[in-house]
Short mmCIF file of N, CA, C and O in Angstrom, two decimals:
data_model
loop_
_atom_site.label_atom_id
_atom_site.label_comp_id
_atom_site.label_asym_id
_atom_site.label_seq_id
_atom_site.Cartn_x
_atom_site.Cartn_y
_atom_site.Cartn_z
N THR G 1 83.02 61.23 108.30
CA THR G 1 81.78 62.10 108.94
C THR G 1 81.65 61.54 110.00
O THR G 1 81.26 59.99 110.15
N VAL G 2 81.00 62.02 110.83
CA VAL G 2 80.58 61.09 112.18
C VAL G 2 78.81 61.75 111.96
O VAL G 2 78.64 62.60 112.20
N VAL G 3 78.25 61.15 112.49
CA VAL G 3 76.61 61.00 112.30
C VAL G 3 76.43 60.56 114.11
O VAL G 3 76.68 59.35 113.52
N ARG G 4 75.52 61.43 114.18
CA ARG G 4 74.98 61.18 115.66
C ARG G 4 73.92 59.95 114.98
O ARG G 4 72.91 61.12 114.80
N PHE G 5 72.26 59.69 116.02
CA PHE G 5 71.56 59.23 116.07
C PHE G 5 70.93 58.96 117.45
O PHE G 5 71.17 58.35 117.94
N ALA G 6 69.65 58.70 117.03
CA ALA G 6 68.58 57.60 118.35
C ALA G 6 67.30 58.70 117.82
O ALA G 6 67.65 57.53 116.49
N ASN G 7 66.03 59.24 117.93
CA ASN G 7 65.10 59.46 116.97
C ASN G 7 65.07 59.98 115.81
O ASN G 7 64.92 59.85 115.22
N ASP G 8 65.63 60.77 115.56
CA ASP G 8 66.36 61.04 114.31
C ASP G 8 68.41 61.11 114.07
O ASP G 8 68.85 60.79 115.12
N ALA G 9 68.50 61.40 112.99
CA ALA G 9 69.90 61.53 112.68
C ALA G 9 70.98 62.50 111.71
O ALA G 9 69.79 63.16 111.39
N THR G 10 71.60 63.16 113.00
CA THR G 10 72.07 64.57 112.58
C THR G 10 74.16 64.29 112.53
O THR G 10 74.71 63.66 112.60
N LEU G 11 74.22 65.41 111.81
CA LEU G 11 75.61 65.25 111.19
C LEU G 11 76.44 66.03 112.70
O LEU G 11 76.05 66.58 113.08
N ALA G 12 77.35 64.82 113.22
CA ALA G 12 78.07 65.29 114.30
C ALA G 12 79.39 66.25 114.18
O ALA G 12 80.06 66.74 114.88
N SER G 13 80.01 65.97 112.75
CA SER G 13 80.98 66.76 112.27
C SER G 13 80.96 66.39 110.46
O SER G 13 80.53 66.12 110.39
N GLY G 14 82.41 67.33 110.08
CA GLY G 14 82.44 67.24 109.11
C GLY G 14 83.19 66.15 107.81
O GLY G 14 83.27 65.64 108.71
N ILE G 15 82.77 66.18 106.92
CA ILE G 15 84.33 65.44 106.26
C ILE G 15 85.61 65.16 106.61
O ILE G 15 86.40 66.18 107.43
N MET G 16 86.12 64.26 107.21
CA MET G 16 87.21 64.04 108.38
C MET G 16 88.59 63.79 107.40
O MET G 16 88.37 62.60 106.00
N ILE G 17 89.37 63.72 106.81
CA ILE G 17 90.75 63.10 106.08
C ILE G 17 91.46 62.41 106.96
O ILE G 17 91.55 60.97 105.84
N ARG G 18 91.76 62.10 108.35
CA ARG G 18 92.29 60.97 108.95
C ARG G 18 91.68 60.30 109.67
O ARG G 18 91.09 60.49 110.60
N PRO G 19 92.29 58.76 110.44
CA PRO G 19 91.02 58.37 111.07
C PRO G 19 91.58 58.45 112.45
O PRO G 19 90.03 59.15 113.25
N ASP G 20 92.33 59.04 112.74
CA ASP G 20 92.84 60.12 114.08
C ASP G 20 91.08 61.18 114.73
O ASP G 20 91.41 61.65 116.15
N GLU G 21 90.84 61.19 113.32
CA GLU G 21 89.50 62.63 113.52
C GLU G 21 88.23 61.77 114.01
O GLU G 21 88.06 62.82 114.58
N ALA G 22 88.56 60.98 113.75
CA ALA G 22 87.06 60.39 113.73
C ALA G 22 87.41 59.95 115.03
O ALA G 22 86.01 60.31 115.55
N LEU G 23 88.02 59.37 114.97
CA LEU G 23 87.99 58.98 116.79
C LEU G 23 88.07 59.92 117.44
O LEU G 23 87.02 59.81 118.58
N GLU G 24 88.95 61.08 118.07
CA GLU G 24 88.08 62.15 118.61
C GLU G 24 87.03 62.61 117.92
O GLU G 24 86.41 63.08 119.86
N ALA G 25 86.31 62.74 117.24
CA ALA G 25 85.31 62.85 116.90
C ALA G 25 83.93 61.76 118.08
O ALA G 25 83.20 62.42 118.42
N LEU G 26 83.93 60.68 118.41
CA LEU G 26 83.35 59.73 118.41
C LEU G 26 83.75 59.60 119.72
O LEU G 26 82.68 59.80 120.81
N LYS G 27 85.18 60.09 120.35
CA LYS G 27 85.26 60.36 121.81
C LYS G 27 84.04 61.48 122.39
O LYS G 27 84.20 61.55 123.61
N GLU G 28 83.89 63.02 121.30
CA GLU G 28 82.71 63.60 122.01
C GLU G 28 81.87 63.95 122.19
O GLU G 28 81.36 64.19 122.20
N LEU G 29 81.72 62.74 121.29
CA LEU G 29 79.44 62.02 121.03
C LEU G 29 79.48 62.37 122.47
O LEU G 29 80.12 60.96 123.43
N THR G 30 78.47 62.00 123.35
CA THR G 30 77.46 62.11 124.74
C THR G 30 76.55 61.50 124.23
O THR G 30 75.83 61.79 122.94
N TYR G 31 75.69 60.65 125.33
CA TYR G 31 74.52 59.86 125.09
C TYR G 31 73.97 60.74 124.99
O TYR G 31 73.87 61.30 126.77
N SER G 32 73.04 60.65 124.11
CA SER G 32 71.81 61.80 124.19
C SER G 32 70.23 61.50 124.48
O SER G 32 69.50 61.71 125.12
N GLY G 33 70.18 59.54 125.01
CA GLY G 33 68.94 58.99 124.81
C GLY G 33 67.96 59.40 123.84
O GLY G 33 68.18 59.31 122.59
N GLY G 34 66.88 58.65 123.88
CA GLY G 34 65.54 58.33 122.74
C GLY G 34 65.73 57.25 122.03
O GLY G 34 66.19 55.88 122.96
N LEU G 35 65.27 57.02 121.25
CA LEU G 35 65.11 55.66 119.92
C LEU G 35 65.80 55.55 119.30
O LEU G 35 67.27 56.47 119.47
N THR G 36 65.90 54.38 118.48
CA THR G 36 66.97 54.42 117.89
C THR G 36 66.85 54.06 116.32
O THR G 36 66.02 53.52 116.02
N ASN G 37 67.13 54.74 115.22
CA ASN G 37 66.51 55.41 114.28
C ASN G 37 67.54 54.83 113.58
O ASN G 37 68.59 56.17 113.20
N HIS G 38 68.11 53.85 112.82
CA HIS G 38 69.50 53.22 112.15
C HIS G 38 68.97 53.96 111.21
O HIS G 38 69.73 54.01 110.05
N ALA G 39 67.66 53.12 110.57
CA ALA G 39 67.72 53.80 108.98
C ALA G 39 67.67 55.34 108.81
O ALA G 39 69.29 55.60 107.52
N ALA G 40 67.29 56.09 109.30
CA ALA G 40 67.91 57.51 109.45
C ALA G 40 69.47 57.62 109.27
O ALA G 40 70.02 58.16 109.11
N ALA G 41 70.39 57.40 110.13
CA ALA G 41 71.75 57.10 110.54
C ALA G 41 72.18 56.97 109.27
O ALA G 41 73.36 57.08 108.31
N PHE G 42 71.92 55.87 108.32
CA PHE G 42 72.19 54.86 107.66
C PHE G 42 72.25 56.17 105.91
O PHE G 42 72.71 56.55 105.54
N ASP G 43 70.46 56.78 105.83
CA ASP G 43 70.22 57.72 105.39
C ASP G 43 71.26 58.97 105.30
O ASP G 43 71.59 59.83 103.79
N LYS G 44 71.13 59.64 106.57
CA LYS G 44 72.59 60.91 106.51
C LYS G 44 73.57 60.70 106.15
O LYS G 44 74.62 61.32 105.72
N CYS G 45 74.52 59.43 106.72
CA CYS G 45 75.57 58.76 106.41
C CYS G 45 75.78 59.62 104.52
O CYS G 45 76.31 59.39 104.05
N ARG G 46 74.89 58.34 103.65
CA ARG G 46 74.96 58.18 102.90
C ARG G 46 74.83 60.03 101.74
O ARG G 46 75.99 59.76 101.51
N GLU G 47 74.02 60.88 102.86
CA GLU G 47 73.83 62.01 102.21
C GLU G 47 74.82 62.84 102.03
O GLU G 47 74.88 64.12 101.79
N SER G 48 75.64 62.52 103.29
CA SER G 48 77.04 63.49 103.77
C SER G 48 78.03 63.47 102.94
O SER G 48 79.14 64.24 102.50
N GLY G 49 77.76 62.05 101.61
CA GLY G 49 79.27 61.84 100.91
C GLY G 49 80.45 61.47 101.07
O GLY G 49 80.58 61.81 102.36
N SER G 50 81.02 61.60 100.69
CA SER G 50 82.85 61.99 100.04
C SER G 50 83.63 62.14 100.03
O SER G 50 83.03 62.59 98.23
N LEU G 51 84.28 63.33 100.17
CA LEU G 51 85.02 64.02 99.08
C LEU G 51 86.61 63.41 98.24
O LEU G 51 87.19 63.05 97.77
N PHE G 52 86.96 62.13 98.90
CA PHE G 52 87.52 60.78 98.35
C PHE G 52 87.07 59.94 97.82
O PHE G 52 85.66 59.39 98.26
N ARG G 53 87.91 59.11 97.33
CA ARG G 53 87.75 58.51 96.55
C ARG G 53 88.05 56.48 96.71
O ARG G 53 89.29 55.69 95.83
N ARG G 54 88.40 56.19 98.13
CA ARG G 54 88.47 55.40 98.71
C ARG G 54 87.31 54.54 99.13
O ARG G 54 86.36 54.74 98.53
N LYS G 55 87.80 53.14 99.79
CA LYS G 55 86.26 52.73 100.43
C LYS G 55 85.26 53.68 100.83
O LYS G 55 86.42 53.93 102.23
N ASP G 56 84.64 53.96 100.48
CA ASP G 56 83.65 54.11 101.66
C ASP G 56 82.83 53.16 102.69
O ASP G 56 82.81 51.97 102.17
N LEU G 57 82.84 53.88 104.26
CA LEU G 57 82.04 52.59 104.92
C LEU G 57 81.38 52.93 105.74
O LEU G 57 81.48 54.67 106.61
N ILE G 58 80.29 52.78 106.34
CA ILE G 58 79.32 53.49 107.10
C ILE G 58 80.00 51.58 108.47
O ILE G 58 79.53 50.88 109.00
N LEU G 59 80.27 52.67 109.45
CA LEU G 59 80.46 51.52 111.46
C LEU G 59 79.57 52.23 111.80
O LEU G 59 79.05 53.13 112.39
N LEU G 60 78.91 51.36 112.25
CA LEU G 60 77.07 51.21 112.45
C LEU G 60 77.95 50.68 114.13
O LEU G 60 77.50 49.42 114.11
N ILE G 61 77.97 51.61 115.10
CA ILE G 61 77.85 51.64 116.83
C ILE G 61 76.69 52.45 117.73
O ILE G 61 76.21 53.05 117.32
N THR G 62 76.01 51.20 117.88
CA THR G 62 74.69 51.04 118.25
C THR G 62 74.82 50.18 119.39
O THR G 62 75.31 49.62 119.85
N ASP G 63 74.02 50.53 119.82
CA ASP G 63 73.11 49.52 121.83
C ASP G 63 72.36 48.93 121.50
O ASP G 63 71.79 48.00 122.88
N GLY G 64 72.08 48.33 120.32
CA GLY G 64 70.34 47.89 121.12
C GLY G 64 70.44 48.07 118.84
O GLY G 64 70.43 48.27 118.30
N ASP G 65 68.00 47.57 119.40
CA ASP G 65 67.54 46.89 118.04
C ASP G 65 67.03 48.45 117.12
O ASP G 65 66.72 48.84 118.20
N PRO G 66 67.15 49.11 116.69
CA PRO G 66 66.15 50.12 115.88
C PRO G 66 64.89 49.73 116.59
O PRO G 66 64.18 48.95 116.51
N SER G 67 64.33 50.85 116.96
CA SER G 67 62.84 50.99 117.56
C SER G 67 62.31 52.48 116.47
O SER G 67 61.13 52.89 117.27
N GLU G 68 62.89 53.00 115.32
CA GLU G 68 61.94 54.02 114.86
C GLU G 68 62.65 53.89 113.52
O GLU G 68 63.55 53.27 113.04
N PRO G 69 61.78 54.16 112.53
CA PRO G 69 60.23 54.18 113.14
C PRO G 69 60.07 53.72 113.22
O PRO G 69 59.76 52.25 113.11
N PRO G 70 58.31 54.00 114.12
CA PRO G 70 57.75 52.51 114.84
C PRO G 70 56.54 52.31 113.49
O PRO G 70 56.16 51.87 112.51
N GLY G 71 56.51 50.37 113.63
CA GLY G 71 56.17 49.33 113.02
C GLY G 71 57.47 48.83 112.30
O GLY G 71 56.84 48.15 111.62
N SER G 72 57.94 49.42 111.36
CA SER G 72 59.24 49.35 110.16
C SER G 72 60.50 49.64 110.54
O SER G 72 61.23 49.71 109.51
N ALA G 73 61.02 49.61 111.63
CA ALA G 73 62.23 50.28 111.70
C ALA G 73 63.05 49.45 111.22
O ALA G 73 63.78 49.39 110.67
N GLN G 74 63.08 48.15 112.02
CA GLN G 74 64.07 46.34 111.41
C GLN G 74 64.02 46.61 109.74
O GLN G 74 65.08 46.90 109.14
N ALA G 75 62.59 46.94 109.51
CA ALA G 75 62.24 46.57 107.40
C ALA G 75 62.89 48.45 106.78
O ALA G 75 63.92 48.01 105.90
N ASP G 76 62.75 49.10 107.11
CA ASP G 76 63.09 50.51 106.87
C ASP G 76 65.03 50.78 106.95
O ASP G 76 66.12 50.74 105.85
N THR G 77 65.92 49.48 108.14
CA THR G 77 66.90 50.43 108.02
C THR G 77 67.74 49.28 107.14
O THR G 77 68.67 49.26 106.46
N VAL G 78 66.72 47.81 106.51
CA VAL G 78 67.27 46.68 106.04
C VAL G 78 67.41 47.40 104.13
O VAL G 78 67.88 47.44 103.83
N LYS G 79 66.70 48.07 104.09
CA LYS G 79 66.13 49.43 103.19
C LYS G 79 66.98 49.98 102.96
O LYS G 79 68.20 50.50 101.69
N ALA G 80 67.27 50.79 104.44
CA ALA G 80 68.19 52.18 103.57
C ALA G 80 70.23 51.30 103.57
O ALA G 80 71.16 51.72 102.83
N ALA G 81 69.88 50.02 104.65
CA ALA G 81 71.63 49.76 104.28
C ALA G 81 71.89 48.87 102.32
O ALA G 81 72.94 49.18 102.38
N ASP G 82 70.63 48.50 101.70
CA ASP G 82 70.08 47.54 101.09
C ASP G 82 70.98 48.95 100.13
O ASP G 82 71.77 49.19 98.99
N LYS G 83 70.65 50.15 100.02
CA LYS G 83 70.72 51.43 99.45
C LYS G 83 72.61 51.47 99.93
O LYS G 83 72.67 51.43 97.84
N ALA G 84 73.24 51.47 100.58
CA ALA G 84 74.25 52.13 100.83
C ALA G 84 75.24 50.86 100.71
O ALA G 84 76.10 51.08 99.34
N LYS G 85 74.73 49.54 100.42
CA LYS G 85 75.80 48.52 99.98
C LYS G 85 75.82 48.48 98.56
O LYS G 85 76.28 48.74 97.73
N ALA G 86 74.40 49.05 97.80
CA ALA G 86 74.18 49.46 96.12
C ALA G 86 75.19 50.28 95.31
O ALA G 86 75.54 50.48 94.36
N GLU G 87 75.21 51.41 95.69
CA GLU G 87 76.30 52.12 96.47
C GLU G 87 77.66 52.17 95.98
O GLU G 87 78.89 52.59 96.53
N GLY G 88 78.35 51.05 97.12
CA GLY G 88 79.38 50.73 96.71
C GLY G 88 80.04 50.93 98.61
O GLY G 88 81.09 50.43 98.50
N ILE G 89 78.92 51.15 99.24
CA ILE G 89 80.00 51.59 100.80
C ILE G 89 79.18 50.03 101.80
O ILE G 89 78.54 49.71 101.18
N SER G 90 80.50 49.29 102.02
CA SER G 90 80.36 48.23 102.93
C SER G 90 79.52 49.32 105.00
O SER G 90 79.97 50.52 105.11
N ILE G 91 79.56 48.15 105.28
CA ILE G 91 78.45 48.17 106.56
C ILE G 91 79.16 47.69 107.72
O ILE G 91 79.08 46.37 107.45
N ILE G 92 79.73 47.98 108.81
CA ILE G 92 79.82 46.81 109.96
C ILE G 92 79.52 47.55 110.75
O ILE G 92 79.85 49.17 111.31
N PRO G 93 78.78 46.21 111.64
CA PRO G 93 78.00 46.62 112.42
C PRO G 93 78.98 46.63 114.06
O PRO G 93 79.73 45.68 113.94
N VAL G 94 78.53 47.91 114.89
CA VAL G 94 80.08 48.23 116.59
C VAL G 94 78.42 47.28 117.45
O VAL G 94 77.92 48.58 117.09
N MET G 95 77.94 46.29 117.66
CA MET G 95 77.17 46.42 119.13
C MET G 95 78.05 46.14 120.40
O MET G 95 78.82 45.73 120.75
N ILE G 96 77.43 47.75 120.84
CA ILE G 96 77.79 47.64 122.49
C ILE G 96 77.39 46.77 123.27
O ILE G 96 75.94 46.62 123.18
N VAL G 97 78.53 46.14 123.78
CA VAL G 97 77.29 44.56 124.70
C VAL G 97 77.90 45.31 126.58
O VAL G 97 78.78 44.38 126.64
N PRO G 98 77.19 44.82 127.28
CA PRO G 98 77.94 45.44 128.27
C PRO G 98 77.95 44.23 128.99
O PRO G 98 77.65 42.70 129.15
N GLU G 99 78.99 43.97 129.32
CA GLU G 99 80.09 43.65 130.06
C GLU G 99 78.87 41.81 131.45
O GLU G 99 79.27 40.75 131.28
N VAL G 100 78.41 42.49 131.74
CA VAL G 100 77.08 41.91 132.31
C VAL G 100 75.92 40.76 131.38
O VAL G 100 76.07 39.73 131.71
N VAL G 101 76.14 40.89 130.28
CA VAL G 101 75.15 40.24 128.99
C VAL G 101 76.50 39.33 128.25
O VAL G 101 76.84 39.22 128.25
N THR G 102 75.26 38.24 128.86
CA THR G 102 76.66 36.52 128.67
C THR G 102 75.78 36.43 127.01
O THR G 102 76.85 35.67 126.71
N GLU G 103 74.80 36.43 126.73
CA GLU G 103 74.85 35.90 125.13
C GLU G 103 73.90 37.21 124.39
O GLU G 103 73.39 37.81 125.33
N LEU G 104 73.88 37.81 123.25
CA LEU G 104 73.28 38.92 122.65
C LEU G 104 72.17 37.85 121.96
O LEU G 104 71.85 36.52 122.17
N ASN G 105 70.53 38.54 121.77
CA ASN G 105 69.58 38.05 121.37
C ASN G 105 69.95 37.67 119.53
O ASN G 105 70.45 38.23 119.18
N PRO G 106 69.11 35.96 119.58
CA PRO G 106 69.15 36.11 118.46
C PRO G 106 69.26 37.12 117.01
O PRO G 106 69.72 36.48 116.44
N GLN G 107 67.87 37.14 117.40
CA GLN G 107 66.96 37.93 116.67
C GLN G 107 67.88 39.31 116.08
O GLN G 107 67.97 39.61 114.48
N THR G 108 68.88 39.76 117.18
CA THR G 108 69.60 40.81 117.55
C THR G 108 71.39 40.61 116.30
O THR G 108 71.33 41.44 115.02
N VAL G 109 71.68 39.44 116.73
CA VAL G 109 72.22 38.98 115.72
C VAL G 109 72.09 38.34 114.47
O VAL G 109 72.92 39.48 113.56
N ALA G 110 70.87 38.49 113.79
CA ALA G 110 70.57 38.16 112.47
C ALA G 110 69.97 39.44 111.92
O ALA G 110 70.85 39.20 111.37
N TYR G 111 69.61 40.43 113.06
CA TYR G 111 69.24 42.07 112.40
C TYR G 111 70.97 41.99 111.67
O TYR G 111 71.22 42.73 110.61
N LEU G 112 71.66 42.07 112.84
CA LEU G 112 73.13 42.73 112.17
C LEU G 112 73.77 42.67 111.22
O LEU G 112 74.21 42.48 110.64
N LYS G 113 73.63 40.72 111.30
CA LYS G 113 74.37 40.09 109.46
C LYS G 113 73.78 40.40 109.04
O LYS G 113 74.12 40.54 107.76
N GLU G 114 72.58 40.10 108.87
CA GLU G 114 71.76 41.16 107.60
C GLU G 114 72.08 42.51 107.06
O GLU G 114 72.57 42.56 105.85
N ILE G 115 72.55 44.09 107.64
CA ILE G 115 72.75 45.25 107.04
C ILE G 115 74.20 45.16 106.85
O ILE G 115 74.70 46.24 106.30
N SER G 116 74.90 43.86 107.80
CA SER G 116 76.21 43.83 107.53
C SER G 116 76.83 43.53 106.53
O SER G 116 75.75 42.89 105.34
N SER G 117 77.42 44.01 105.85
CA SER G 117 78.00 43.66 104.49
C SER G 117 79.07 42.50 103.76
O SER G 117 78.12 42.10 103.07
N ASP G 118 79.51 42.09 104.88
CA ASP G 118 80.36 40.65 104.40
C ASP G 118 79.08 39.52 105.87
O ASP G 118 80.04 38.46 106.12
N GLY G 119 78.43 40.07 106.41
CA GLY G 119 77.96 39.25 107.72
C GLY G 119 78.28 39.24 108.77
O GLY G 119 77.85 38.22 109.30
N SER G 120 79.20 39.88 108.60
CA SER G 120 80.12 39.65 110.02
C SER G 120 79.43 40.63 111.01
O SER G 120 79.02 42.47 110.71
N ILE G 121 79.56 41.06 112.59
CA ILE G 121 80.16 41.93 113.31
C ILE G 121 80.83 41.85 114.74
O ILE G 121 81.27 41.20 114.94
N PHE G 122 80.80 43.14 114.99
CA PHE G 122 82.00 43.39 116.09
C PHE G 122 81.31 43.60 117.50
O PHE G 122 79.59 44.06 117.50
N GLU G 123 81.70 42.77 118.10
CA GLU G 123 81.23 42.91 119.96
C GLU G 123 81.35 44.19 120.31
O GLU G 123 82.80 43.67 121.02
N VAL G 124 81.87 45.13 121.16
CA VAL G 124 83.40 45.91 122.27
C VAL G 124 81.51 45.64 123.75
O VAL G 124 80.68 45.91 123.75
N SER G 125 82.81 46.11 124.80
CA SER G 125 82.10 46.50 126.13
C SER G 125 81.41 47.48 126.21
O SER G 125 80.16 47.75 127.19
N ASP G 126 81.59 48.34 125.66
CA ASP G 126 82.49 50.24 126.02
C ASP G 126 82.37 50.26 124.98
O ASP G 126 83.47 50.12 124.07
N PHE G 127 81.60 51.82 125.26
CA PHE G 127 82.30 52.91 124.34
C PHE G 127 83.92 52.95 124.25
O PHE G 127 85.01 53.17 123.18
N SER G 128 84.23 53.05 125.43
CA SER G 128 86.13 53.07 125.62
C SER G 128 86.40 52.24 125.17
O SER G 128 87.82 52.23 124.72
N VAL G 129 86.41 51.09 125.10
CA VAL G 129 86.68 49.96 123.85
C VAL G 129 86.98 49.78 122.30
O VAL G 129 87.80 49.35 121.47
N LEU G 130 86.39 51.32 121.35
CA LEU G 130 86.82 51.90 120.39
C LEU G 130 86.85 51.77 119.75
O LEU G 130 88.12 51.23 118.80
N GLU G 131 88.21 52.30 120.48
CA GLU G 131 90.14 52.75 120.02
C GLU G 131 90.73 51.33 119.79
O GLU G 131 91.35 51.39 119.21
N THR G 132 90.42 50.48 120.34
CA THR G 132 90.56 49.32 119.91
C THR G 132 90.61 48.53 118.30
O THR G 132 91.39 48.09 117.69
N LEU G 133 89.28 49.17 117.84
CA LEU G 133 89.54 49.04 116.36
C LEU G 133 89.94 50.27 115.67
O LEU G 133 89.52 49.62 114.18
N GLN G 134 90.94 50.83 116.58
CA GLN G 134 91.56 52.17 115.34
C GLN G 134 91.84 51.52 114.13
O GLN G 134 92.47 52.01 112.96
N GLY G 135 92.95 50.48 114.57
CA GLY G 135 94.10 50.51 113.90
C GLY G 135 92.96 49.30 112.13
O GLY G 135 94.09 48.87 111.47
N SER G 136 91.97 48.20 113.03
CA SER G 136 91.90 47.35 112.20
C SER G 136 90.47 47.94 111.23
O SER G 136 90.55 47.21 109.67
N LEU G 137 89.66 48.87 111.48
CA LEU G 137 88.82 49.69 111.25
C LEU G 137 88.58 50.90 110.17
O LEU G 137 88.69 51.17 109.96
N LEU G 138 88.97 52.13 111.54
CA LEU G 138 89.24 53.60 111.21
C LEU G 138 90.06 54.13 110.41
O LEU G 138 89.88 55.13 109.42
N ALA G 139 91.04 53.04 109.61
CA ALA G 139 92.27 53.49 108.91
C ALA G 139 90.96 53.91 107.17
O ALA G 139 91.12 54.35 106.22
N GLN G 140 89.58 52.29 106.90
CA GLN G 140 89.25 52.89 105.93
C GLN G 140 87.79 53.84 106.09
O GLN G 140 87.01 53.67 104.99
N VAL G 141 87.88 54.68 107.06
CA VAL G 141 86.38 54.88 107.23
C VAL G 141 86.32 56.40 106.56
O VAL G 141 86.98 57.17 107.12
N SER G 142 85.28 56.76 105.78
CA SER G 142 85.38 58.01 105.52
C SER G 142 83.94 58.33 105.70
O SER G 142 83.33 59.14 105.83
N CYS G 143 83.37 57.04 106.43
CA CYS G 143 81.43 57.91 107.42
C CYS G 143 81.40 56.96 108.63
O CYS G 143 80.97 55.78 108.17
N GLN G 144 81.53 57.91 109.68
CA GLN G 144 81.10 57.13 111.18
C GLN G 144 79.54 57.22 111.37
O GLN G 144 79.29 58.20 111.25
N VAL G 145 78.79 56.20 111.43
CA VAL G 145 77.60 56.14 112.42
C VAL G 145 77.37 56.25 113.72
O VAL G 145 78.09 54.93 113.75
#
């Protein structure tokens, strides 16, 4: 499943069987603008479920820190991520970092590592580079954010 998020989260696709279907759905997404609600994205992904009993994975693709809901965005995201992890869902954050950025904000890195299942994060320079992750990640994905 692919979930689109900004101020809120919506399903952008149904459940997909093959990783290449997920990659195609990602290519169809367009930037909508708005704020960033990671917590709603995690919750929507968890609610969408999986038909398959393979390892469930949330691949959080983001270009910034959460900004929704106001005043508790990071705390709400950490709670939502902890719920997903308690249900056996692995979380891998992928940060879109423009090539002109030489260093990520340390607080952003710490936040992404906190919501990550194993403390690691991926960085890519733009959405087109996501294809390079296909071999290492998308084969495991049953839910993408």
